[in-house]
């Protein structure tokens, strides 16, 4: 049963999780800086939809399947690592050969900010593993555990929305200042390298 103390402890832990740099924050900051606040908020929308996906898995009791079936975990992990590496490569290409200022960035199939936010969230099994490891300590294993777990996951993504929205606003302002300058190209290059790093870390992740 959830208590006020357990909710407070979960909220504090969730704040730390949200502030930890990862694919979500990098996607939001990258899109907002390069393409404006609307693109950053679209990425946030995709991330929030990914949160609803994990809430549904928890509510229907399917979340533990990812850890119970090693082959499934491996498949999701590899797909997620490849996708993050692809995002990193796209940003590196943009840094080396940026689009003219008058040319709006083209969207590829599956490459919109919203879609990228959703896919990067769903294909990150470390998120599911975190919930699998942490939720039982707060909700137990009773009949209400899945619904209480959904509530706790919702807290994580509600806090994530606030943080990412603030980040999108700040990144948009910074992006307007640097525009198509070399600073933006260095930023894109750094983001690309960061995504490659996240891909490698995900590829080496182990299930519990």
mmCIF file of C-alpha atoms in Angstrom, residues 51-200:
data_model
loop_
_atom_site.group_PDB
_atom_site.id
_atom_site.type_symbol
_atom_site.label_atom_id
_atom_site.label_comp_id
_atom_site.label_asym_id
_atom_site.label_seq_id
_atom_site.Cartn_x
_atom_site.Cartn_y
_atom_site.Cartn_z
ATOM 1 C CA UNK A 51 5.349 6.712 -20.840
ATOM 2 C CA UNK A 52 1.719 5.739 -21.438
ATOM 3 C CA UNK A 53 3.034 2.626 -23.182
ATOM 4 C CA UNK A 54 4.954 1.600 -20.050
ATOM 5 C CA UNK A 55 1.952 2.408 -17.878
ATOM 6 C CA UNK A 56 -0.163 0.066 -20.016
ATOM 7 C CA UNK A 57 2.454 -2.688 -19.778
ATOM 8 C CA UNK A 58 2.513 -2.301 -16.021
ATOM 9 C CA UNK A 59 -1.279 -2.220 -15.716
ATOM 10 C CA UNK A 60 -1.715 -5.410 -17.726
ATOM 11 C CA UNK A 61 1.187 -7.161 -16.000
ATOM 12 C CA UNK A 62 3.304 -7.445 -19.149
ATOM 13 C CA UNK A 63 6.251 -5.378 -17.928
ATOM 14 C CA UNK A 64 7.974 -8.358 -16.312
ATOM 15 C CA UNK A 65 7.893 -10.293 -19.593
ATOM 16 C CA UNK A 66 10.796 -8.218 -20.894
ATOM 17 C CA UNK A 67 13.028 -9.507 -18.113
ATOM 18 C CA UNK A 68 11.568 -13.030 -18.036
ATOM 19 C CA UNK A 69 12.349 -13.652 -21.724
ATOM 20 C CA UNK A 70 16.091 -12.998 -22.311
ATOM 21 C CA UNK A 71 15.679 -13.183 -26.087
ATOM 22 C CA UNK A 72 13.053 -10.441 -26.026
ATOM 23 C CA UNK A 73 15.235 -8.205 -23.870
ATOM 24 C CA UNK A 74 18.157 -8.766 -26.238
ATOM 25 C CA UNK A 75 16.050 -7.960 -29.312
ATOM 26 C CA UNK A 76 14.714 -4.712 -27.822
ATOM 27 C CA UNK A 77 18.179 -3.764 -26.586
ATOM 28 C CA UNK A 78 19.794 -4.263 -29.988
ATOM 29 C CA UNK A 79 17.002 -2.399 -31.777
ATOM 30 C CA UNK A 80 17.267 0.474 -29.317
ATOM 31 C CA UNK A 81 21.057 0.692 -29.632
ATOM 32 C CA UNK A 82 20.838 0.707 -33.436
ATOM 33 C CA UNK A 83 18.183 3.421 -33.368
ATOM 34 C CA UNK A 84 20.199 5.648 -31.019
ATOM 35 C CA UNK A 85 23.280 5.141 -33.190
ATOM 36 C CA UNK A 86 21.224 6.128 -36.248
ATOM 37 C CA UNK A 87 20.110 9.309 -34.501
ATOM 38 C CA UNK A 88 23.727 10.045 -33.615
ATOM 39 C CA UNK A 89 24.832 9.503 -37.210
ATOM 40 C CA UNK A 90 22.079 11.816 -38.470
ATOM 41 C CA UNK A 91 23.237 14.587 -36.141
ATOM 42 C CA UNK A 92 26.881 14.110 -37.086
ATOM 43 C CA UNK A 93 25.955 14.366 -40.760
ATOM 44 C CA UNK A 94 24.041 17.552 -39.994
ATOM 45 C CA UNK A 95 27.080 18.968 -38.223
ATOM 46 C CA UNK A 96 29.407 18.164 -41.132
ATOM 47 C CA UNK A 97 26.970 19.254 -43.849
ATOM 48 C CA UNK A 98 24.334 21.596 -42.354
ATOM 49 C CA UNK A 99 21.245 22.664 -44.257
ATOM 50 C CA UNK A 100 21.209 26.213 -45.657
ATOM 51 C CA UNK A 101 19.555 28.734 -43.361
ATOM 52 C CA UNK A 102 16.725 29.210 -45.824
ATOM 53 C CA UNK A 103 16.074 25.492 -46.131
ATOM 54 C CA UNK A 104 13.860 23.854 -43.538
ATOM 55 C CA UNK A 105 15.183 20.520 -42.228
ATOM 56 C CA UNK A 106 13.577 17.638 -44.052
ATOM 57 C CA UNK A 107 11.722 14.949 -42.161
ATOM 58 C CA UNK A 108 12.491 11.357 -42.968
ATOM 59 C CA UNK A 109 10.049 8.493 -42.490
ATOM 60 C CA UNK A 110 10.043 7.694 -38.798
ATOM 61 C CA UNK A 111 12.255 10.682 -38.177
ATOM 62 C CA UNK A 112 9.852 13.339 -36.899
ATOM 63 C CA UNK A 113 10.557 14.674 -33.388
ATOM 64 C CA UNK A 114 7.371 13.041 -32.059
ATOM 65 C CA UNK A 115 8.206 9.651 -33.570
ATOM 66 C CA UNK A 116 11.800 9.805 -32.416
ATOM 67 C CA UNK A 117 10.687 10.601 -28.871
ATOM 68 C CA UNK A 118 8.279 7.671 -28.820
ATOM 69 C CA UNK A 119 10.583 5.100 -30.422
ATOM 70 C CA UNK A 120 13.631 6.015 -28.338
ATOM 71 C CA UNK A 121 11.534 5.614 -25.177
ATOM 72 C CA UNK A 122 9.921 2.324 -26.147
ATOM 73 C CA UNK A 123 13.187 0.809 -27.436
ATOM 74 C CA UNK A 124 15.080 1.584 -24.238
ATOM 75 C CA UNK A 125 14.731 -1.587 -22.099
ATOM 76 C CA UNK A 126 16.714 0.058 -19.313
ATOM 77 C CA UNK A 127 13.586 2.080 -18.558
ATOM 78 C CA UNK A 128 11.563 -1.090 -18.116
ATOM 79 C CA UNK A 129 14.326 -2.693 -16.048
ATOM 80 C CA UNK A 130 14.363 0.323 -13.731
ATOM 81 C CA UNK A 131 10.638 0.060 -13.168
ATOM 82 C CA UNK A 132 10.901 -3.692 -12.624
ATOM 83 C CA UNK A 133 13.599 -3.218 -10.005
ATOM 84 C CA UNK A 134 12.105 -0.207 -8.211
ATOM 85 C CA UNK A 135 8.332 -0.571 -8.314
ATOM 86 C CA UNK A 136 8.011 -3.747 -6.176
ATOM 87 C CA UNK A 137 9.803 -1.956 -3.342
ATOM 88 C CA UNK A 138 7.025 0.644 -3.277
ATOM 89 C CA UNK A 139 3.843 -1.200 -4.317
ATOM 90 C CA UNK A 140 4.520 -4.783 -3.238
ATOM 91 C CA UNK A 141 2.853 -7.677 -5.053
ATOM 92 C CA UNK A 142 -0.796 -7.311 -4.033
ATOM 93 C CA UNK A 143 -3.783 -7.116 -6.401
ATOM 94 C CA UNK A 144 -3.564 -3.313 -6.508
ATOM 95 C CA UNK A 145 0.158 -3.333 -7.328
ATOM 96 C CA UNK A 146 -0.263 -2.862 -11.120
ATOM 97 C CA UNK A 147 -2.489 0.183 -10.701
ATOM 98 C CA UNK A 148 -0.250 1.695 -8.041
ATOM 99 C CA UNK A 149 2.693 1.045 -10.359
ATOM 100 C CA UNK A 150 0.906 2.939 -13.122
ATOM 101 C CA UNK A 151 0.510 5.891 -10.758
ATOM 102 C CA UNK A 152 4.208 5.883 -9.888
ATOM 103 C CA UNK A 153 5.224 5.668 -13.553
ATOM 104 C CA UNK A 154 2.894 8.599 -14.254
ATOM 105 C CA UNK A 155 4.742 10.637 -11.602
ATOM 106 C CA UNK A 156 8.053 9.979 -13.370
ATOM 107 C CA UNK A 157 6.745 11.162 -16.726
ATOM 108 C CA UNK A 158 4.885 14.142 -15.243
ATOM 109 C CA UNK A 159 8.142 15.349 -13.699
ATOM 110 C CA UNK A 160 9.901 14.542 -16.961
ATOM 111 C CA UNK A 161 7.427 16.700 -18.864
ATOM 112 C CA UNK A 162 8.126 19.711 -16.639
ATOM 113 C CA UNK A 163 11.900 19.300 -16.930
ATOM 114 C CA UNK A 164 11.891 18.665 -20.679
ATOM 115 C CA UNK A 165 9.534 21.589 -21.327
ATOM 116 C CA UNK A 166 11.893 23.910 -19.437
ATOM 117 C CA UNK A 167 14.826 22.443 -21.334
ATOM 118 C CA UNK A 168 13.029 22.973 -24.648
ATOM 119 C CA UNK A 169 12.446 26.653 -23.874
ATOM 120 C CA UNK A 170 16.083 27.199 -22.887
ATOM 121 C CA UNK A 171 17.401 25.267 -25.897
ATOM 122 C CA UNK A 172 15.139 27.227 -28.246
ATOM 123 C CA UNK A 173 16.486 30.536 -26.954
ATOM 124 C CA UNK A 174 20.053 29.282 -27.250
ATOM 125 C CA UNK A 175 19.409 28.006 -30.758
ATOM 126 C CA UNK A 176 18.071 31.362 -31.899
ATOM 127 C CA UNK A 177 21.236 33.078 -30.724
ATOM 128 C CA UNK A 178 23.686 30.786 -32.494
ATOM 129 C CA UNK A 179 21.540 30.096 -35.576
ATOM 130 C CA UNK A 180 23.551 28.403 -38.337
ATOM 131 C CA UNK A 181 26.870 29.435 -36.832
ATOM 132 C CA UNK A 182 29.773 27.112 -36.147
ATOM 133 C CA UNK A 183 28.608 26.901 -32.514
ATOM 134 C CA UNK A 184 25.431 25.132 -33.629
ATOM 135 C CA UNK A 185 27.461 22.720 -35.748
ATOM 136 C CA UNK A 186 29.653 21.914 -32.762
ATOM 137 C CA UNK A 187 26.503 21.410 -30.695
ATOM 138 C CA UNK A 188 25.070 19.007 -33.252
ATOM 139 C CA UNK A 189 28.341 17.129 -33.407
ATOM 140 C CA UNK A 190 28.482 16.827 -29.624
ATOM 141 C CA UNK A 191 24.884 15.567 -29.562
ATOM 142 C CA UNK A 192 25.714 13.004 -32.239
ATOM 143 C CA UNK A 193 28.675 11.705 -30.252
ATOM 144 C CA UNK A 194 26.459 11.625 -27.166
ATOM 145 C CA UNK A 195 23.893 9.458 -28.913
ATOM 146 C CA UNK A 196 26.628 7.069 -30.007
ATOM 147 C CA UNK A 197 27.704 6.859 -26.370
ATOM 148 C CA UNK A 198 24.151 6.109 -25.253
ATOM 149 C CA UNK A 199 23.879 3.452 -27.950
ATOM 150 C CA UNK A 200 27.039 1.759 -26.702
#
